[in-house]
JSON list of C-alpha atoms in Angstrom, two decimals:
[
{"chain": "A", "resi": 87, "resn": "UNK", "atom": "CA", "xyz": [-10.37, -12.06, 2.59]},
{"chain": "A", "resi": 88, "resn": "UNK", "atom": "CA", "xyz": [-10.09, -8.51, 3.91]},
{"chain": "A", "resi": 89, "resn": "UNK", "atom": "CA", "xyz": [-8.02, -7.30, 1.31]},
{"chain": "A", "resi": 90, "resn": "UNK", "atom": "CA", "xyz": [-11.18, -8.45, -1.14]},
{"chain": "A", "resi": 91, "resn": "UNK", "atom": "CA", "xyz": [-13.54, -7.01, 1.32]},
{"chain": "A", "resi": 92, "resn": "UNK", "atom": "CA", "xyz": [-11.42, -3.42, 0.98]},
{"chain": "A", "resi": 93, "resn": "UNK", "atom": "CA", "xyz": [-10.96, -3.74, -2.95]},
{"chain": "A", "resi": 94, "resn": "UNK", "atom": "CA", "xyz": [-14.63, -4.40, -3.42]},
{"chain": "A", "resi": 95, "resn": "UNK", "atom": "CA", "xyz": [-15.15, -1.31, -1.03]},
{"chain": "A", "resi": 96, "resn": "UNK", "atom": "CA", "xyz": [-13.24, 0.83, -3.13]},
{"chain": "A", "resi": 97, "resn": "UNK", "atom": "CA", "xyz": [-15.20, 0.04, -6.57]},
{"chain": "A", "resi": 98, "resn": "UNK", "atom": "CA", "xyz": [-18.37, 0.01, -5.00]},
{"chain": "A", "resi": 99, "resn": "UNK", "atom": "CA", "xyz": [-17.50, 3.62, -3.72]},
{"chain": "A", "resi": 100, "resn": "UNK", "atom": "CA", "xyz": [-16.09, 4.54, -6.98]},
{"chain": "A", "resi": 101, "resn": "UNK", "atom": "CA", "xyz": [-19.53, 3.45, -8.65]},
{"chain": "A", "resi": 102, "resn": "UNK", "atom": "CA", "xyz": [-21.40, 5.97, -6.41]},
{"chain": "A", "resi": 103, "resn": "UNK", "atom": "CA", "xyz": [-22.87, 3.11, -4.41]},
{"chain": "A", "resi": 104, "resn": "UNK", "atom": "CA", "xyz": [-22.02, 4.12, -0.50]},
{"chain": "A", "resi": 105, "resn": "UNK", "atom": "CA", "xyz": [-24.69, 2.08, 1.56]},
{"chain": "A", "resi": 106, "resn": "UNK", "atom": "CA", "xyz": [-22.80, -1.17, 0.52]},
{"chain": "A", "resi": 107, "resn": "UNK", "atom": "CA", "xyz": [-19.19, 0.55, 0.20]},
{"chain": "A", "resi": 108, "resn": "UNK", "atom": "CA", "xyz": [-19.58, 0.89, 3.86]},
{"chain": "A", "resi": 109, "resn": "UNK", "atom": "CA", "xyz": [-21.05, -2.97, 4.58]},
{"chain": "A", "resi": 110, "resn": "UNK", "atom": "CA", "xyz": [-17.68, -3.90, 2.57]},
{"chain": "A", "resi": 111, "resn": "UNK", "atom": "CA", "xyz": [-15.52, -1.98, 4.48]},
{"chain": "A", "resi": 112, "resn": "UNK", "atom": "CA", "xyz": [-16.98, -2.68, 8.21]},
{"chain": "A", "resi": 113, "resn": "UNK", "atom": "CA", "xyz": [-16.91, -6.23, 6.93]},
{"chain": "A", "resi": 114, "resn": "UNK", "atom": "CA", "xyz": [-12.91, -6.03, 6.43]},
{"chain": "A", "resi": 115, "resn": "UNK", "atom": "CA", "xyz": [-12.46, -4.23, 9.43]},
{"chain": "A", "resi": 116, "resn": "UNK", "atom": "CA", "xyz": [-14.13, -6.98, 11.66]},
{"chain": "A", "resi": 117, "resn": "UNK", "atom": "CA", "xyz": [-11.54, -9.25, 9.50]},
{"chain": "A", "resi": 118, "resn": "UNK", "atom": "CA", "xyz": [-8.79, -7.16, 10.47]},
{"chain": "A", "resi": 119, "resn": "UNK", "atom": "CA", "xyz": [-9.69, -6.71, 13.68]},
{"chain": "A", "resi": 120, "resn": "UNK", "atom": "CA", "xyz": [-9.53, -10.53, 14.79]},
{"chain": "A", "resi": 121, "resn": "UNK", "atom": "CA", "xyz": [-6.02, -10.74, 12.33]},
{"chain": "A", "resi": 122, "resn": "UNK", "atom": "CA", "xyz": [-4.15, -7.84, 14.67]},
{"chain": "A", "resi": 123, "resn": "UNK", "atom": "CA", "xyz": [-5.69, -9.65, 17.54]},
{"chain": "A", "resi": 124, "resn": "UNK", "atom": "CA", "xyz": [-3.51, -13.20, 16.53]},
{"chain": "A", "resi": 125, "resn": "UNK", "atom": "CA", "xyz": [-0.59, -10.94, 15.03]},
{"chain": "A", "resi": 126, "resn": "UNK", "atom": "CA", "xyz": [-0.02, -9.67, 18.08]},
{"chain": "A", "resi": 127, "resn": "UNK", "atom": "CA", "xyz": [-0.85, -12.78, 20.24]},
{"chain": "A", "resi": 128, "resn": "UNK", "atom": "CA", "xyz": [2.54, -14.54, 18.74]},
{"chain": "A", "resi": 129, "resn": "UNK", "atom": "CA", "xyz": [4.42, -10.91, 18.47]},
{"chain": "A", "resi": 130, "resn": "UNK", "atom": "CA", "xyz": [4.11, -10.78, 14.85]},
{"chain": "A", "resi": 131, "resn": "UNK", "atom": "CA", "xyz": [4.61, -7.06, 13.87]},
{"chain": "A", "resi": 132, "resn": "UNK", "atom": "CA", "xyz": [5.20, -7.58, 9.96]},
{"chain": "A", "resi": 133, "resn": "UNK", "atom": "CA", "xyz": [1.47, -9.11, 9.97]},
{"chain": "A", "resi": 134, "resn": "UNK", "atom": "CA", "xyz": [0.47, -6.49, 12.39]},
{"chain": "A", "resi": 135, "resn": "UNK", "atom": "CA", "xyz": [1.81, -3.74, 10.16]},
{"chain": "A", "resi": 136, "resn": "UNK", "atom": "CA", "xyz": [0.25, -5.17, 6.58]},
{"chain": "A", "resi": 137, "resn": "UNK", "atom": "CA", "xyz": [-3.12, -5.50, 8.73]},
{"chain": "A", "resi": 138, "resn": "UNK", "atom": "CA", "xyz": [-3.24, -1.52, 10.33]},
{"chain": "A", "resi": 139, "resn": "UNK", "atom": "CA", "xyz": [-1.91, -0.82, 6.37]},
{"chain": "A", "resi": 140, "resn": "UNK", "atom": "CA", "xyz": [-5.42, -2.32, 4.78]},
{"chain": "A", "resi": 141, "resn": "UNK", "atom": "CA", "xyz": [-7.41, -0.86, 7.82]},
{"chain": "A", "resi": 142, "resn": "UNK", "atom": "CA", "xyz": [-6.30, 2.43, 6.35]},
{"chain": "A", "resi": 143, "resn": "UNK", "atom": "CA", "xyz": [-6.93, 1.52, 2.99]},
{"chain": "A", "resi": 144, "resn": "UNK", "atom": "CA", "xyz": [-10.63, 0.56, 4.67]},
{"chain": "A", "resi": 145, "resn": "UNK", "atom": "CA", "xyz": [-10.91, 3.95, 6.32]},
{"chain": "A", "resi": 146, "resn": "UNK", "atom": "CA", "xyz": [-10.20, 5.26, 3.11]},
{"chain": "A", "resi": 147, "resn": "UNK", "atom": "CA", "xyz": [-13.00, 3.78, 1.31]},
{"chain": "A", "resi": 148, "resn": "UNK", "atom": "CA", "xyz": [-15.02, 4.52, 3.82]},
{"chain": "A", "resi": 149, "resn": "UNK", "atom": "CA", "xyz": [-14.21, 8.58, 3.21]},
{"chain": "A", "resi": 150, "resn": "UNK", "atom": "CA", "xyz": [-12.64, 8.56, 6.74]},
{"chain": "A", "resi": 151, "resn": "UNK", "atom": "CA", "xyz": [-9.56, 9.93, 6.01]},
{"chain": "A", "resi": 152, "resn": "UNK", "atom": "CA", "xyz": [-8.64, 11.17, 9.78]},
{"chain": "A", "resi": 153, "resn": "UNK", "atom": "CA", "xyz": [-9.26, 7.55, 10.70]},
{"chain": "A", "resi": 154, "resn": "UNK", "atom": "CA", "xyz": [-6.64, 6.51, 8.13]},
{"chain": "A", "resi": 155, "resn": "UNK", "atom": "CA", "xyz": [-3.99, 9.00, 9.04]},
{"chain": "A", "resi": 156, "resn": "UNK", "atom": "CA", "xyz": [-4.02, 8.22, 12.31]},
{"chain": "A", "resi": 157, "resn": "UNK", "atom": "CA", "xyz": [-3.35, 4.32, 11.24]},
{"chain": "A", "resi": 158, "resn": "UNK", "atom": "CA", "xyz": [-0.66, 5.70, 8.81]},
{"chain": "A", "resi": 159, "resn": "UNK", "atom": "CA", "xyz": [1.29, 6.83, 11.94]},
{"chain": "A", "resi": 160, "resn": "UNK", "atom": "CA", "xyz": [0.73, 3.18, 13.92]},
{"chain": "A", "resi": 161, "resn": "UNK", "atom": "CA", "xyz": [2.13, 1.45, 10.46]},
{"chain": "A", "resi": 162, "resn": "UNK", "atom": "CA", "xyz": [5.16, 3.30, 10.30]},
{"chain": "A", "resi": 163, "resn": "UNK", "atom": "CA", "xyz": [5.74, 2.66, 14.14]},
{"chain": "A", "resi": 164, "resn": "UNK", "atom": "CA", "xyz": [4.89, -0.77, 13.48]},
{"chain": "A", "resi": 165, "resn": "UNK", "atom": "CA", "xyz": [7.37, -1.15, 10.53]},
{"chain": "A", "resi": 166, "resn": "UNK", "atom": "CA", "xyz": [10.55, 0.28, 12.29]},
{"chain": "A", "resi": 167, "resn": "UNK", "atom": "CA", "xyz": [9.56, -2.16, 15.26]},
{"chain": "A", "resi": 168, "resn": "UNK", "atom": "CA", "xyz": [9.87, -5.08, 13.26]},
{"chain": "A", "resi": 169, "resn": "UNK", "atom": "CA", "xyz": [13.22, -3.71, 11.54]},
{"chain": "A", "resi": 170, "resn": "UNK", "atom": "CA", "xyz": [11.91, -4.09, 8.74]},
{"chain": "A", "resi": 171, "resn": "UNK", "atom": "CA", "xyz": [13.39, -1.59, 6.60]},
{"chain": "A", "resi": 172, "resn": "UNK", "atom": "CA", "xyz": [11.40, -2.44, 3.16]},
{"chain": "A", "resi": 173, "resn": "UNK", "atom": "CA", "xyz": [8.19, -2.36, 4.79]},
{"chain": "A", "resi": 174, "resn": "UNK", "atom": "CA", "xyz": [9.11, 1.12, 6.29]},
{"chain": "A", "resi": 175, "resn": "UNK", "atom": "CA", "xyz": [10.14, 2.58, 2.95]},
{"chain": "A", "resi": 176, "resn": "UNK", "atom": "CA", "xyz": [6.95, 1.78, 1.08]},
{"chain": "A", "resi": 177, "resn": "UNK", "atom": "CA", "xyz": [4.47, 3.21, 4.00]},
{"chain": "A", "resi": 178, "resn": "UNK", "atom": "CA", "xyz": [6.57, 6.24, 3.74]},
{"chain": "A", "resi": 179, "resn": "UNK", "atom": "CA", "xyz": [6.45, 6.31, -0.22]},
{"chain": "A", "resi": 180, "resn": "UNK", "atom": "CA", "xyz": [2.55, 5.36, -0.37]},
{"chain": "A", "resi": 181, "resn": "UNK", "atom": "CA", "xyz": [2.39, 8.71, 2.19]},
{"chain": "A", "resi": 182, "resn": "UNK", "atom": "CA", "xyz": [3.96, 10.97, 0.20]},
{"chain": "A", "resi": 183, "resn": "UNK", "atom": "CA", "xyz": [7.03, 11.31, 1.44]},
{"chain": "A", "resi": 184, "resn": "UNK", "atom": "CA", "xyz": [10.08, 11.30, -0.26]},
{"chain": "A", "resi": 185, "resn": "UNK", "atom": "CA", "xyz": [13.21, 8.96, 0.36]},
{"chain": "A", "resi": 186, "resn": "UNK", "atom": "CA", "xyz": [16.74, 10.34, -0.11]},
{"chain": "A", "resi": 187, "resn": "UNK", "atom": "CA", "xyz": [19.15, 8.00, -0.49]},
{"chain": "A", "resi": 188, "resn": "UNK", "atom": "CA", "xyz": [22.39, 8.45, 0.71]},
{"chain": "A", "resi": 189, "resn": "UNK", "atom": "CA", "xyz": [23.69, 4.80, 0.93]},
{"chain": "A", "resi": 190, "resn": "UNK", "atom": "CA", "xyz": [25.40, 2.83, -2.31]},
{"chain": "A", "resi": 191, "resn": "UNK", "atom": "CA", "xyz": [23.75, 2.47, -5.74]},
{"chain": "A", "resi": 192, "resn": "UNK", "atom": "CA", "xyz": [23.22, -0.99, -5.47]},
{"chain": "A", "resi": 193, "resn": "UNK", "atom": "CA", "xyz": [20.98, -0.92, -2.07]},
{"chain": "A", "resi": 194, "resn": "UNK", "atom": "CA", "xyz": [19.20, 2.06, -4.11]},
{"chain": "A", "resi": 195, "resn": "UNK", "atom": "CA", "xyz": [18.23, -0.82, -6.89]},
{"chain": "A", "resi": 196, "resn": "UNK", "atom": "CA", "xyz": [17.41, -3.13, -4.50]},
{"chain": "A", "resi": 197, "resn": "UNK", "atom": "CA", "xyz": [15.13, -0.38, -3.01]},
{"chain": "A", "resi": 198, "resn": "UNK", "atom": "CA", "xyz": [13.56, 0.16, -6.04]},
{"chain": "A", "resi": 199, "resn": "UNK", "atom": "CA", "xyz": [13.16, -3.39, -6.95]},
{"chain": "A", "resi": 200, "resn": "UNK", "atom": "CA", "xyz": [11.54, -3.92, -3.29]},
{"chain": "A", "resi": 201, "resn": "UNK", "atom": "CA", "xyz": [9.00, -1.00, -3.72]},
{"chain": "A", "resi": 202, "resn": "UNK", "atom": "CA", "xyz": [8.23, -2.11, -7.41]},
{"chain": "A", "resi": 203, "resn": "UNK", "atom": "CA", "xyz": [7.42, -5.82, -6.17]},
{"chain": "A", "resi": 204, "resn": "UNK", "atom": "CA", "xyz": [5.18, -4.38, -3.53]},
{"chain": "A", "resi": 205, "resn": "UNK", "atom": "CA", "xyz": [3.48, -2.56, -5.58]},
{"chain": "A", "resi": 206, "resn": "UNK", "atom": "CA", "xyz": [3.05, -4.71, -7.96]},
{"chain": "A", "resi": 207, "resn": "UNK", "atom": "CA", "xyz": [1.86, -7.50, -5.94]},
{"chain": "A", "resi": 208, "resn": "UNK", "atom": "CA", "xyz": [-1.07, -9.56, -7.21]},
{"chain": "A", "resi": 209, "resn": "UNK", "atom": "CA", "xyz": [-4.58, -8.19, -6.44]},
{"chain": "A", "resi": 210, "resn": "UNK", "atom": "CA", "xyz": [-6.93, -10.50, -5.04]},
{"chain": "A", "resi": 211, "resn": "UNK", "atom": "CA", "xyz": [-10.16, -10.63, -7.10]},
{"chain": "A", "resi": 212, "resn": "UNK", "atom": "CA", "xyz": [-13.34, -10.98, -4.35]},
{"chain": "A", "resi": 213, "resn": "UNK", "atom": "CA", "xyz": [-15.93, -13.66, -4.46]},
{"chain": "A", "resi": 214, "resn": "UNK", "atom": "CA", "xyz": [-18.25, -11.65, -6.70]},
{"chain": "A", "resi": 215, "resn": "UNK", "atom": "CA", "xyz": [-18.55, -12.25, -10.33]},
{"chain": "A", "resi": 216, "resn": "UNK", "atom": "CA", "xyz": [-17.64, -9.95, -12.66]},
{"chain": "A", "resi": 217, "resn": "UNK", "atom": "CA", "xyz": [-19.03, -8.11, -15.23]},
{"chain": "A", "resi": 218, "resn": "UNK", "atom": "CA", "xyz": [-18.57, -8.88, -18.67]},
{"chain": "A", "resi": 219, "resn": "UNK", "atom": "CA", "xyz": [-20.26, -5.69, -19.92]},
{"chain": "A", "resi": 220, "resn": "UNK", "atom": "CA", "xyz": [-19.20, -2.22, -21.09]},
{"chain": "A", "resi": 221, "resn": "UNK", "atom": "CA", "xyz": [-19.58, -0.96, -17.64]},
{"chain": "A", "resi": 222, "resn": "UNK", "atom": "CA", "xyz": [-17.85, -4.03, -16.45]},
{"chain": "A", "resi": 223, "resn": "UNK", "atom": "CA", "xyz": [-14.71, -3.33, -18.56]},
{"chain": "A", "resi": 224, "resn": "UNK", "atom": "CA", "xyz": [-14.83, 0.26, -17.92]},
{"chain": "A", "resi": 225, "resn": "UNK", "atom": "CA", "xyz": [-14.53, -0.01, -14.16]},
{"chain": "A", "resi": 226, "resn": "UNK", "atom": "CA", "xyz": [-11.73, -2.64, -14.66]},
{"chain": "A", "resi": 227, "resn": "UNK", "atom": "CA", "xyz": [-9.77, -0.27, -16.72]},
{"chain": "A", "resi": 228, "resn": "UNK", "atom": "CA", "xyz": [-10.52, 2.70, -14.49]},
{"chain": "A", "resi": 229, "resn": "UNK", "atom": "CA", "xyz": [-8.91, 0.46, -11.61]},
{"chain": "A", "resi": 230, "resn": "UNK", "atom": "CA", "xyz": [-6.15, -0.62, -13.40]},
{"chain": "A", "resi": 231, "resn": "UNK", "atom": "CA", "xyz": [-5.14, 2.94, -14.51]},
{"chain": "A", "resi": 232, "resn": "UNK", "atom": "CA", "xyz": [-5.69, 3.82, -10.99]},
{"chain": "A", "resi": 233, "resn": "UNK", "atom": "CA", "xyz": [-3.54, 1.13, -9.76]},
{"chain": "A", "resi": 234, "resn": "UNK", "atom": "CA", "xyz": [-0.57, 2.22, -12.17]},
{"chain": "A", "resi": 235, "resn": "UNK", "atom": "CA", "xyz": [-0.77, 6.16, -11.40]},
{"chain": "A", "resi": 236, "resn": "UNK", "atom": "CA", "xyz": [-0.45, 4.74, -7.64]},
{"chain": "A", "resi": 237, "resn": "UNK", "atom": "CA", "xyz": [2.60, 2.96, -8.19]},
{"chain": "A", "resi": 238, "resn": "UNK", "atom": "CA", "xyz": [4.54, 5.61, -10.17]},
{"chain": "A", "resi": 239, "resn": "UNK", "atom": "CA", "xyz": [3.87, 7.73, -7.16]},
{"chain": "A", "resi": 240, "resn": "UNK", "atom": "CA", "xyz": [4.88, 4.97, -4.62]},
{"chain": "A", "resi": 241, "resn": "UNK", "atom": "CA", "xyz": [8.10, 4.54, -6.97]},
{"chain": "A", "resi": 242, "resn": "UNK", "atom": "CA", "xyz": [9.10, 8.45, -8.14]},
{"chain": "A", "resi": 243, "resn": "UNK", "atom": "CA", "xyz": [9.54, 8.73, -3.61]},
{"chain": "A", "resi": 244, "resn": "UNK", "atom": "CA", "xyz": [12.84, 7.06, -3.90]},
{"chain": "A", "resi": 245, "resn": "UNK", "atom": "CA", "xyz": [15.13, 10.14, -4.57]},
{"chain": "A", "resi": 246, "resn": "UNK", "atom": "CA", "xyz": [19.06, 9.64, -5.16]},
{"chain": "A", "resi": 247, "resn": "UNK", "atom": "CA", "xyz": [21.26, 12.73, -5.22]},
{"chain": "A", "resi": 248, "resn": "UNK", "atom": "CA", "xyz": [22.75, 14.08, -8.58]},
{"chain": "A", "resi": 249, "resn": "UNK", "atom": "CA", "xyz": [25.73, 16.48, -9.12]},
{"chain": "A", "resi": 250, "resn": "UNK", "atom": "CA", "xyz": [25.45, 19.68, -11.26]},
{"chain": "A", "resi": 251, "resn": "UNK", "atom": "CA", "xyz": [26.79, 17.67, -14.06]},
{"chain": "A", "resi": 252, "resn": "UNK", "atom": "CA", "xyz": [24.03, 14.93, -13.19]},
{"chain": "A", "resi": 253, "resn": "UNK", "atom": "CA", "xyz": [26.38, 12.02, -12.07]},
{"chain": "A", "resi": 254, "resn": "UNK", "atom": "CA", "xyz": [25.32, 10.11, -9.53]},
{"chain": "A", "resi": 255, "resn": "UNK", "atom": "CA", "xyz": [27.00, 10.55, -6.11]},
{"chain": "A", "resi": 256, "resn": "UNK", "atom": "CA", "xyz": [26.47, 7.61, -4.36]},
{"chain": "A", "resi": 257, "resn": "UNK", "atom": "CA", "xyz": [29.42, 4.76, -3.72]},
{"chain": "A", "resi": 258, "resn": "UNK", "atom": "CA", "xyz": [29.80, 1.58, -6.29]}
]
């Protein structure tokens, strides 16, 4: 439901609309806010970690960035306490930051595979309707192009060495 609550934040700021961009996102954050709350109740960091992620993403919306980068920091601290390596590598990527990979070719793919299906994870549409209109599709393409220049930069952070006569270095 937050997730929705954030999305619908993010088009409503897109469409110039702030008054209810910010009811959307202080609406999420009260969601969120209870979620870390049982997340860390039963020592769940992985759930703790997505939840401080889409916080961000509601700071964000809410043009708060200093809010958000200081939640960028608590994900990545949450994601190396859970030992969760995948969930590491993708707050890093969605940051900016590029991944050099010095391990075997294979875990590279499977890297690469793991951002890919994080990025490309379903979308959850919120409760309200949508528009069938010109407007209506032009917003939904506007997100979906938005959503697919975010994911080539999530993806183009994993980096993998290449010799001078562009072989690939790496083992296997």
């Amino acid at each position: 439901a937050a997730f929705a609550h954030v999305q619908r934040a993010l088009q409503l700021r897109a469409a110039g609309d702030r008054e209810s961009c910010q009811i959307e996102a202080e609406q999420a954050l009260r969601i969120l806010d209870r979620a870390i709350a049982i997340a860390r109740q039963y020592g769940c960091k992985r759930l703790e970690a997505f939840c401080v992620q889409t916080m961000g993403e509601a700071y964000q919306a809410m043009a708060r960035p200093e809010a958000a980068l200081g939640l960028a920091d608590e994900f990545l601290a949450l994601a190396r306490a859970s030992d969760d390596r995948w969930i590491e590598a993708y707050g890093l990527a969605c940051q900016g930051i590029a991944l050099l990979w010095r391990g075997d070719f294979q875990e590279a793919r499977q890297m690469l595979n793991a951002l890919a299906n994080r990025a490309d994870r379903p979308q959850r549409r919120s409760r309200a309707s949508t528009k069938t209109s010109i407007a209506g599709a032009a917003e939904a393409f506007h997100l979906y192009r938005q959503a697919r220049s975010q994911r080539a930069r999530t993806l183009n952070a994993l980096l993998i060495p290449l010799n001078d006569d562009y072989t690939i270095p790496l083992r296997r």
